[in-house]
Amino acid sequence: MTATLPAAPAPHAPVPAAGPSAAGPSRNAALNGWVAEMTELLQPDRVSWCTGSQAEFDQLTKQLVREGSLVRVNPEWRPNSFLARSDPRDVARVEERTFICSADPEDAGPTNNWRDPVEMKQELIALFDGAMRGRTLYVVPFSMGPIGSPLAKLGVQLTDSPYAVLSMQIMTRMGTEALEQIGPDTSWVPAVHSVGSPLVDADGSRRADVPWPCNETKYIAHFPETREIWSFGSGYGGNSLLGKKCFALRIASVIAREEGWLAEHMLLVKVTSPEGRSYNLAAAFPSACGKTNFAMLQPTLPGWTVETIGDDIAWLRPDAEGRLRAINPERGFFGVAPGTGERTNPTAVATIWGNTIFTNVALQDDGDVWWEGLTDRVPDRMVDWQGRPWMDGLPVPAAHPNARFTVPADQCPSIADEWDDPDGVVLDAILFGGRRSTNIPLVAEADSWAHGVFLGATISSEQTAAAEGPVGALRHDPFAMLPFCGYNMADYWGHWLDMGERLGEHAPRIFQVNWFRKGRDGSYLWPGFGENIRAVDWIVRRLDGAARARRSPAGLLPLREDFDLEGLDLPDGAWDELFRVDPVAWLQEADQTRALFERFGSRVPKRLLTQLTVLRWELVARL
Ligand code: OXD
Ligand code: MN
């Protein structure tokens, strides 16, 4: 065990100019030094600096197929595609093992798990000591955002998981080009990942590998002050693809606050009206609210197009003219497979025609993949996500509910040309959504930036059977960032409020949407999916000053005669119910908002508390 704590590399601080070090191929001496130091700690058999080439991808996939960690999907159905089956104990992000290790616990805030950074580092160093014995240490340089974009940020992941290397190659701009971006004094984020399953013990005895190595003990640790990520024990998703949630949200949100921009859990779309005018929208939705479907929406209203820029994360930054510009920092989609099907999202299905890594889906007799919801027809027999025989009628799903596809974004038929524009796109509007059967209207506009921040801060969803907790209970997920904000959420609200003041008249307008409101009989009032374009149509006509709105405590609401319902068979009374504001139910909601704010004590910005006070006055006046 390493007894001493190595000095933090602090790579975000300017590093003294230095030529390439003999110890590594980077022009950044701190990077070479860090890799050397970590190699000593991790004790791998080999170190491999990844280039990001197709040859490297092919060599790794061949090796993993040979070793039994990947199954090649029938190339006649899906060329260059693979199936990974994870350990059944390693199937999702582990929020309860995710830590923000700031010096002051208050800086992590009540919604994050906090650990003392020195203690955490000591514990991690003990765990990482020798963790890669018998394995290869892959050095994965990556750019979040188009290479060379003024909005991009660089990172380097060390990992012993070739599956993570392949996934990083799809999900980020990874390899030589990214490495070349890291000059002698360029900032970069160090991210170390190990599955925590060495093949050789400290005494030299060797053990055989397994298809999906991992460890019972898991830590997804973030050090916001030194901008480091340390992830141990899991090979799955956001636990191991460290560019995604760990960097592009948790660490980036900290950097963004310091540098005056926003790192957000938002999709990005470009919508074009029948008149040929285009608008760029960002939208934050908690999970299980149809985020990917909205990012790939197929409009039912004639003349509209929706093009995809991003499906999960957006970085928003004021430009020289003071307008808010947005990029998707990722290069691929890591989508939930179950529920993605020919009927619900044909664009996503078309995207995964090949070059896709599937994880924990089922395999059909013909060697193609399948999951619940892909097709209406259920194959009679399959191999399930754990590699076991499966027959139609069995009471367990064939694919794991969190099964995933990892696919390059540029394969998406609806991808916008601008998706990898280094300058990003100018944002016209921001949408906040949730899954709410009551109270929240189909669409509402914030009457000010501060009101918009209030709408974002109070995003909530009703608990579904998929998560722990009482079904129907309200779960607040502010800005859909609950597990992803790298600092105190109340400070984050303050940062959003400050951004509005800085953007002034250039600030995008803010809206709230809810596709899930139900009538008194429990059925959905709104058809959703492609029909959601009708709400978008109203939103962009609001931006153009062409649609009116009426005031309500829930925000500015559409007038029926201004809203395109042509060809839609809404049930009787549905329109009124979609926009009904019941003051009694809303006052109860306001109580829940107060309870949310109280968790943050005096750190909640006064400007947000004022929004709540005004809301209560308006509701009481309506009793
Ligand atoms: C995701 C998530 O996988 O938000 O994108 O959990
Ligand atoms: Mn997400």
XYZ file of C-alpha atoms and ligand atoms in Angstrom:
630
model
C 0.000 0.000 0.000
C 1.215 3.497 -0.752
C 1.503 5.213 2.580
C 1.976 8.767 1.436
C -0.386 10.956 -0.491
C 1.096 12.005 -3.828
C 1.019 15.743 -4.418
C -2.137 16.710 -6.290
C -1.160 17.305 -9.915
C -3.391 20.421 -10.015
C -3.314 20.212 -13.817
C -5.855 22.997 -14.221
C -3.276 25.451 -12.935
C -0.885 26.786 -15.556
C 2.038 24.398 -15.732
C 5.496 25.910 -16.287
C 6.448 25.722 -19.962
C 8.336 22.526 -20.655
C 9.322 20.474 -23.653
C 7.970 16.971 -24.090
C 9.111 14.864 -21.209
C 11.029 11.686 -21.889
C 8.464 9.915 -19.720
C 5.580 10.266 -22.194
C 4.369 11.495 -25.550
C 2.470 14.562 -24.333
C 3.706 18.123 -24.730
C 2.375 18.644 -21.230
C 4.976 17.644 -18.652
C 2.370 17.417 -15.872
C 0.387 14.927 -17.942
C 3.416 12.733 -18.595
C 4.350 12.980 -14.926
C 0.833 12.082 -13.791
C 0.710 9.011 -16.046
C 4.113 7.904 -14.732
C 3.055 8.437 -11.121
C -0.267 6.636 -11.584
C 1.454 3.767 -13.410
C 3.604 3.277 -10.344
C 0.501 3.184 -8.156
C -1.665 1.021 -10.431
C 1.108 -1.406 -11.449
C -0.313 -2.474 -14.823
C 1.551 -4.960 -17.045
C 1.434 -2.552 -20.002
C 0.642 1.096 -20.731
C -1.068 1.955 -24.003
C -1.666 5.545 -25.178
C -4.860 5.420 -27.247
C -4.893 6.954 -30.711
C -8.632 6.771 -31.388
C -8.031 5.097 -34.768
C -10.372 2.608 -36.404
C -7.515 0.088 -36.322
C -7.324 0.444 -32.553
C -11.112 -0.011 -32.252
C -10.965 -3.130 -34.463
C -8.037 -4.608 -32.588
C -9.768 -4.090 -29.223
C -13.122 -5.472 -30.342
C -11.417 -8.552 -31.844
C -9.536 -9.102 -28.604
C -12.697 -8.747 -26.499
C -14.663 -11.122 -28.742
C -11.837 -13.643 -28.465
C -11.770 -13.283 -24.681
C -15.548 -13.594 -24.353
C -16.262 -10.031 -23.140
C -18.071 -9.037 -26.342
C -20.338 -10.914 -28.729
C -20.262 -9.763 -32.336
C -23.813 -8.930 -33.425
C -24.638 -10.599 -36.771
C -22.881 -8.214 -39.194
C -25.537 -8.851 -41.840
C -28.006 -7.104 -39.546
C -25.704 -4.588 -37.867
C -22.132 -4.264 -39.110
C -19.349 -3.550 -36.636
C -21.677 -3.900 -33.659
C -21.160 -5.735 -30.394
C -23.019 -6.917 -27.327
C -21.575 -6.701 -23.818
C -23.201 -8.483 -20.886
C -22.329 -6.887 -17.582
C -22.005 -8.503 -14.208
C -25.597 -8.494 -12.831
C -24.286 -6.483 -9.859
C -22.987 -3.726 -12.120
C -25.889 -2.486 -14.219
C -26.336 1.264 -13.587
C -24.867 4.459 -12.226
C -24.396 4.142 -8.473
C -25.655 7.431 -7.055
C -25.274 6.308 -3.451
C -21.547 5.655 -4.149
C -21.032 9.001 -5.944
C -19.163 11.601 -3.877
C -18.302 15.269 -4.097
C -15.108 15.707 -2.094
C -14.887 19.444 -1.435
C -12.882 20.799 1.485
C -16.053 22.272 3.018
C -19.091 19.938 3.131
C -21.335 22.976 2.611
C -19.802 23.368 -0.852
C -21.171 19.948 -1.804
C -24.549 20.788 -0.279
C -27.358 18.599 1.060
C -28.141 16.889 -2.263
C -24.663 15.395 -2.759
C -22.812 12.696 -0.828
C -19.819 14.417 0.700
C -16.441 13.034 1.739
C -13.394 14.813 3.111
C -10.976 15.082 0.151
C -7.850 14.052 2.052
C -9.509 11.034 3.676
C -11.170 10.037 0.414
C -7.907 10.311 -1.490
C -6.159 8.154 1.105
C -8.875 5.523 0.864
C -8.799 5.604 -2.929
C -5.039 5.344 -3.116
C -5.222 2.202 -0.991
C -7.850 0.762 -3.326
C -6.046 1.765 -6.520
C -2.699 0.433 -5.263
C -1.911 -2.458 -7.616
C -5.479 -2.392 -8.985
C -4.300 -2.920 -12.575
C -1.845 -5.755 -11.935
C -1.937 -8.134 -14.882
C -3.934 -5.680 -16.999
C -3.241 -2.949 -19.559
C -3.483 0.673 -18.502
C -5.061 2.614 -21.354
C -4.340 6.338 -21.495
C -7.368 7.955 -23.119
C -6.980 11.644 -24.034
C -10.339 13.175 -24.945
C -11.996 16.436 -25.864
C -15.476 17.293 -24.616
C -16.704 19.411 -27.491
C -15.382 19.670 -31.046
C -11.581 19.546 -31.234
C -10.240 23.082 -30.911
C -13.647 24.624 -30.112
C -13.416 27.635 -27.810
C -16.173 25.939 -25.789
C -14.409 22.544 -25.538
C -12.517 21.157 -22.539
C -9.876 18.447 -22.401
C -9.455 15.448 -20.178
C -7.381 12.312 -19.873
C -8.880 9.080 -18.579
C -6.733 6.246 -17.323
C -8.612 2.972 -17.413
C -8.083 -0.774 -17.324
C -11.387 -1.402 -19.118
C -11.091 -1.889 -22.878
C -14.921 -1.659 -22.972
C -14.603 1.856 -21.499
C -11.954 2.691 -24.129
C -14.289 1.616 -26.953
C -17.203 3.508 -25.408
C -15.084 6.645 -24.911
C -14.106 6.419 -28.572
C -17.793 6.590 -29.519
C -18.881 9.092 -26.870
C -16.017 11.626 -27.080
C -13.426 12.985 -29.512
C -10.772 10.638 -28.232
C -7.142 9.933 -29.117
C -4.198 11.622 -30.810
C -6.058 14.750 -31.908
C -7.239 15.392 -28.359
C -3.748 14.717 -26.976
C -2.299 17.256 -29.408
C -4.691 19.873 -28.036
C -3.046 19.567 -24.627
C -0.132 21.986 -24.907
C 2.500 22.686 -22.249
C 0.179 24.974 -20.287
C -3.274 23.764 -21.333
C -5.789 22.906 -18.582
C -6.968 19.293 -18.570
C -8.941 17.119 -16.187
C -7.329 13.917 -14.869
C -9.778 11.022 -14.563
C -8.654 7.655 -13.267
C -10.822 4.585 -13.581
C -10.285 0.984 -12.578
C -12.714 -1.891 -12.540
C -10.886 -2.905 -9.368
C -10.144 -6.474 -10.348
C -6.410 -7.108 -10.681
C -5.412 -10.364 -12.374
C -2.304 -10.756 -10.253
C -2.197 -10.595 -6.467
C 0.439 -8.754 -4.462
C 2.159 -12.142 -3.894
C 2.361 -12.734 -7.667
C -0.379 -15.370 -7.953
C -2.446 -15.023 -11.105
C -6.185 -15.503 -11.592
C -8.264 -15.952 -14.747
C -10.201 -12.982 -16.069
C -14.010 -12.837 -16.243
C -16.094 -11.300 -19.071
C -17.104 -8.259 -16.994
C -14.636 -7.582 -14.172
C -15.785 -5.250 -11.401
C -15.599 -4.911 -7.621
C -18.253 -5.031 -4.891
C -16.732 -1.818 -3.528
C -17.504 1.162 -5.709
C -16.523 4.820 -5.534
C -17.298 7.525 -8.081
C -15.372 10.370 -6.481
C -15.035 13.962 -7.647
C -12.584 16.531 -6.312
C -13.975 19.880 -7.453
C -11.113 21.966 -6.032
C -8.403 20.032 -7.910
C -10.797 19.034 -10.712
C -10.031 15.342 -10.512
C -12.190 12.251 -10.998
C -11.427 8.885 -9.395
C -13.748 5.984 -10.218
C -13.325 2.501 -8.773
C -15.122 -0.800 -9.025
C -17.641 -0.395 -11.867
C -17.364 -0.795 -15.628
C -20.870 0.494 -16.367
C -22.040 3.663 -18.114
C -21.566 6.916 -16.286
C -19.430 5.129 -13.680
C -16.762 4.319 -16.252
C -17.244 6.697 -19.233
C -15.847 9.535 -17.208
C -16.282 12.205 -19.887
C -20.053 12.084 -19.481
C -21.679 12.678 -16.094
C -18.433 12.940 -14.076
C -16.654 15.471 -16.286
C -19.238 17.115 -18.565
C -21.648 17.699 -15.659
C -20.165 17.378 -12.159
C -16.671 18.781 -12.725
C -17.731 21.018 -15.645
C -20.485 22.625 -13.544
C -17.784 23.713 -11.084
C -15.516 25.025 -13.867
C -18.499 26.737 -15.517
C -19.434 28.572 -12.357
C -15.873 29.834 -11.973
C -15.551 30.797 -15.652
C -19.043 32.233 -16.109
C -20.900 29.628 -18.159
C -23.318 26.711 -17.611
C -22.834 22.919 -17.857
C -26.307 21.437 -18.139
C -28.162 18.119 -18.306
C -30.007 19.243 -21.433
C -30.744 18.013 -24.917
C -30.286 20.403 -27.827
C -32.473 20.651 -30.925
C -32.799 22.915 -33.930
C -36.423 23.375 -34.992
C -37.457 24.886 -38.317
C -40.915 26.289 -38.898
C -42.933 25.943 -42.109
C -41.836 29.524 -42.915
C -38.220 28.284 -42.881
C -37.179 30.048 -39.683
C -34.883 28.080 -37.366
C -34.638 28.220 -33.587
C -32.305 26.403 -31.206
C -33.817 24.986 -28.037
C -32.209 23.367 -24.995
C -34.353 21.217 -22.719
C -33.798 19.679 -19.295
C -35.870 16.627 -18.345
C -35.308 14.181 -15.488
C -34.821 10.561 -16.556
C -37.869 8.612 -17.798
C -39.512 11.740 -19.232
C -38.909 11.080 -22.942
C -35.743 13.151 -23.341
C -34.350 11.107 -26.243
C -37.753 11.055 -27.930
C -37.881 14.847 -27.786
C -34.302 15.148 -29.081
C -35.387 13.067 -32.117
C -38.970 14.286 -32.409
C -40.828 13.522 -35.632
C -43.298 16.401 -35.920
C -46.902 15.686 -36.855
C -47.576 19.290 -37.913
C -46.854 19.743 -41.605
C -43.830 21.801 -42.608
C -41.930 21.482 -39.330
C -38.563 19.814 -38.905
C -36.724 18.978 -35.718
C -33.007 18.254 -35.980
C -30.885 16.767 -33.220
C -27.816 18.532 -31.839
C -27.497 16.651 -28.551
C -29.498 14.166 -26.495
C -28.146 14.556 -22.955
C -25.698 17.354 -22.129
C -25.279 20.963 -23.251
C -22.617 23.521 -22.399
C -23.905 27.074 -22.630
C -21.594 30.072 -22.800
C -22.113 33.785 -23.520
C -20.334 34.848 -26.723
C -18.625 38.170 -27.543
C -21.999 39.656 -28.545
C -23.495 38.592 -25.216
C -25.680 35.829 -26.681
C -25.809 32.383 -25.103
C -24.141 29.782 -27.345
C -24.538 26.052 -26.846
C -22.563 22.957 -27.775
C -23.169 19.295 -27.210
C -19.871 18.271 -25.614
C -20.404 14.603 -26.522
C -19.831 12.746 -29.786
C -22.261 9.887 -29.309
C -25.486 8.784 -27.672
C -25.627 6.437 -24.685
C -29.320 5.684 -24.932
C -31.640 3.505 -22.871
C -32.688 0.628 -25.156
C -35.946 -0.675 -23.578
C -38.852 1.418 -24.773
C -36.925 2.649 -27.824
C -38.803 1.202 -30.761
C -40.129 1.506 -34.270
C -43.276 3.182 -32.973
C -41.862 5.369 -30.169
C -38.592 6.540 -31.718
C -37.925 5.351 -35.279
C -35.074 7.861 -35.590
C -33.166 6.244 -32.721
C -33.805 2.814 -34.228
C -32.428 4.011 -37.578
C -29.370 5.495 -35.810
C -28.230 2.139 -34.450
C -27.967 0.397 -37.832
C -24.294 -0.449 -37.118
C -21.122 0.687 -35.324
C -23.017 0.299 -32.047
C -22.077 -1.247 -28.737
C -25.091 -2.731 -26.979
C -24.991 -3.522 -23.292
C -27.360 -5.901 -21.495
C -29.841 -6.350 -24.346
C -31.154 -9.734 -25.516
C -29.834 -11.679 -28.502
C -32.117 -13.280 -31.076
C -31.541 -16.616 -32.821
C -30.411 -14.794 -35.946
C -27.682 -12.975 -34.025
C -29.430 -9.586 -33.909
C -30.276 -7.709 -30.725
C -33.699 -7.174 -29.131
C -35.256 -5.464 -26.140
C -38.721 -4.808 -24.762
C -40.422 -2.213 -26.958
C -38.106 -2.530 -29.988
C -40.796 -4.267 -32.012
C -44.416 -5.133 -31.297
C -43.649 -8.733 -32.146
C -41.810 -10.484 -29.356
C -39.413 -13.176 -30.582
C -40.388 -16.614 -29.247
C -36.930 -17.538 -28.059
C -33.873 -15.520 -27.245
C -30.821 -15.367 -25.052
C -31.470 -12.845 -22.301
C -29.142 -10.089 -21.064
C -27.448 -12.518 -18.692
C -26.801 -15.042 -21.450
C -29.588 -17.384 -20.319
C -32.210 -18.986 -22.590
C -35.404 -16.891 -22.640
C -38.880 -17.730 -23.948
C -41.829 -15.451 -24.654
C -44.156 -15.586 -21.647
C -41.435 -15.689 -19.001
C -42.240 -13.178 -16.236
C -38.803 -11.478 -16.496
C -37.705 -9.084 -19.232
C -35.225 -10.341 -21.826
C -33.235 -7.094 -21.725
C -32.217 -5.338 -18.532
C -34.436 -2.239 -17.965
C -31.271 -0.070 -18.064
C -29.822 -1.801 -21.159
C -28.035 0.673 -23.411
C -26.826 1.411 -26.916
C -23.670 3.445 -27.515
C -23.603 4.934 -30.995
C -21.902 7.803 -32.876
C -24.178 10.864 -33.019
C -23.502 11.489 -36.702
C -25.329 8.258 -37.577
C -28.584 9.851 -36.426
C -30.777 10.594 -39.481
C -32.040 13.771 -37.791
C -28.600 15.093 -36.824
C -28.262 18.836 -37.506
C -25.309 20.078 -39.559
C -24.454 22.356 -36.634
C -24.059 19.490 -34.168
C -20.252 19.655 -34.305
C -19.847 23.350 -35.143
C -16.966 24.489 -32.909
C -18.790 27.788 -32.309
C -21.982 26.057 -31.225
C -25.441 27.505 -31.842
C -27.133 30.595 -30.436
C -29.829 29.485 -28.020
C -33.348 30.896 -28.468
C -35.207 29.170 -25.650
C -34.728 26.857 -22.688
C -37.392 24.294 -21.703
C -37.824 22.546 -18.370
C -39.936 19.399 -18.178
C -41.007 16.695 -15.773
C -43.482 13.862 -15.473
C -46.481 15.294 -13.663
C -50.017 13.938 -13.698
C -51.333 17.025 -11.905
C -50.806 20.795 -11.586
C -48.111 21.478 -14.201
C -49.622 22.759 -17.463
C -48.842 21.347 -20.900
C -46.766 24.431 -21.634
C -46.128 27.705 -19.813
C -43.748 30.565 -20.311
C -41.758 32.109 -17.481
C -42.562 35.785 -17.094
C -38.929 36.640 -16.291
C -35.524 34.973 -16.112
C -35.876 34.706 -12.313
C -39.254 32.998 -12.738
C -37.605 30.665 -15.265
C -34.930 29.791 -12.718
C -37.734 29.095 -10.207
C -39.361 26.737 -12.739
C -35.992 24.992 -13.283
C -35.281 24.776 -9.553
C -38.673 23.175 -8.892
C -38.649 20.556 -11.671
C -40.233 17.462 -10.255
C -41.472 14.097 -11.386
C -43.846 11.623 -9.888
C -42.051 8.540 -8.745
C -42.594 5.568 -11.073
C -42.308 1.913 -10.091
C -38.816 1.929 -11.643
C -37.219 3.779 -8.727
C -37.244 3.270 -4.995
C -39.862 5.145 -2.982
C -43.657 5.446 -2.888
C -45.217 5.445 -6.363
C -46.747 8.831 -7.154
C -44.634 10.709 -4.571
C -43.114 13.898 -5.861
C -39.367 13.811 -6.400
C -37.746 17.179 -6.930
C -34.973 17.122 -9.490
C -33.838 20.751 -9.826
C -32.759 21.484 -13.413
C -32.681 17.654 -13.833
C -29.263 18.052 -12.166
C -29.936 16.379 -8.801
C -27.222 13.703 -9.164
C -25.039 15.787 -11.480
C -24.358 19.172 -9.869
C -20.762 19.254 -8.622
C -21.420 21.895 -5.964
C -24.107 23.230 -3.642
C -27.379 23.301 -5.584
C -28.430 26.577 -3.959
C -25.211 28.230 -5.193
C -25.987 26.771 -8.618
C -29.388 28.533 -8.568
C -27.548 31.726 -7.666
C -25.200 31.211 -10.614
C -28.191 30.799 -12.948
C -29.739 34.018 -11.606
C -26.454 35.873 -12.134
C -26.213 34.546 -15.692
C -29.626 36.028 -16.446
C -28.486 39.415 -15.239
C -25.347 39.175 -17.313
C -27.234 38.102 -20.463
C -29.884 40.801 -20.025
C -31.887 41.311 -23.211
C -29.932 38.484 -24.911
C -31.145 35.899 -22.415
C -33.082 33.041 -24.045
C -36.737 32.862 -22.973
C -37.634 30.078 -20.548
C -40.607 27.686 -20.791
C -41.968 24.731 -18.862
C -43.562 21.693 -20.512
C -45.364 18.616 -19.200
C -46.572 15.902 -21.568
C -47.884 13.671 -18.777
C -50.862 15.432 -17.206
C -53.798 13.126 -16.522
C -57.529 13.668 -16.363
C -59.766 12.758 -13.435
C -60.205 9.262 -14.922
C -56.442 8.709 -14.805
C -55.867 8.777 -18.553
C -53.321 11.007 -20.257
C -54.773 14.265 -21.557
C -52.107 14.826 -24.194
C -50.986 12.358 -26.881
C -47.292 13.322 -26.603
C -44.534 12.154 -28.973
C -44.738 13.854 -32.405
C -47.711 15.958 -31.258
C -45.401 17.790 -28.861
C -44.442 19.904 -31.867
C -47.678 21.832 -31.161
C -46.196 23.120 -27.911
C -42.966 23.945 -29.770
C -45.004 25.791 -32.401
C -46.561 27.953 -29.660
C -43.156 28.510 -28.049
C -41.523 29.791 -31.237
C -44.546 31.955 -32.038
C -44.115 33.459 -28.574
C -40.472 34.145 -29.456
C -41.633 35.862 -32.651
C -44.261 37.878 -30.789
C -46.969 36.163 -32.847
C -48.866 34.328 -30.085
C -50.635 35.790 -27.086
C -50.551 34.467 -23.537
C -52.586 34.849 -20.386
C -51.171 35.291 -16.902
C -51.574 32.575 -14.293
C -49.719 31.594 -11.132
C -48.191 28.774 -13.216
C -46.749 31.229 -15.730
C -47.921 32.625 -19.064
C -50.368 30.198 -20.686
C -51.530 29.859 -24.302
C -54.951 30.978 -25.497
C -56.783 28.130 -27.159
C -57.384 30.108 -30.351
C -53.632 30.782 -30.663
C -52.629 27.131 -30.267
C -52.559 24.791 -33.266
C -54.955 21.928 -32.467
C -55.816 21.273 -36.126
C -56.348 17.573 -36.774
C -56.008 16.621 -33.131
C -58.891 14.857 -31.468
C -58.546 16.104 -27.888
C -61.119 14.583 -25.502
C -63.847 16.924 -24.233
C -62.584 19.206 -21.520
C -58.980 18.141 -22.043
C -57.763 21.604 -23.043
C -59.128 23.238 -19.881
C -57.812 20.430 -17.721
C -54.332 20.643 -19.315
C -54.082 24.241 -18.110
C -56.176 24.168 -14.930
C -54.504 25.838 -11.950
C -56.153 24.588 -8.769
C -55.059 27.005 -5.996
C -55.485 24.424 -3.225
C -53.344 21.805 -4.976
C -50.839 24.475 -5.971
C -50.563 25.747 -2.391
C -49.693 22.197 -1.340
C -47.110 22.178 -4.099
C -45.753 25.500 -2.820
C -45.358 23.885 0.619
C -43.254 21.142 -0.954
C -41.159 23.779 -2.718
C -40.639 25.542 0.601
C -39.517 22.244 2.141
C -37.087 21.795 -0.763
C -35.657 25.283 -0.287
C -35.407 24.810 3.491
C -32.970 21.963 2.967
C -30.448 24.549 1.732
C -30.912 26.984 4.642
C -29.648 30.497 4.138
C -27.814 29.648 0.900
C -31.029 29.832 -1.141
C -30.890 33.062 -3.176
C -33.378 35.692 -1.974
C -34.485 36.199 -5.574
C -35.751 32.618 -5.614
C -37.521 32.932 -2.268
C -39.256 36.025 -3.640
C -40.618 33.917 -6.510
C -42.141 31.509 -3.996
C -43.651 34.347 -1.964
C -45.221 35.882 -5.074
C -46.591 32.485 -6.128
C -48.259 32.014 -2.738
C -49.833 35.485 -2.863
C -51.260 34.807 -6.297
C -52.657 31.466 -5.179
C -54.159 32.782 -1.957
C -55.849 35.537 -3.944
C -57.575 32.839 -5.993
C -58.899 30.769 -3.097
C -28.415 9.156 -18.449
C -28.987 9.591 -17.155
O -28.065 7.971 -18.579
O -29.347 10.754 -17.053
O -28.302 9.995 -19.342
O -29.052 8.782 -16.226
Mn -28.754 11.962 -18.744
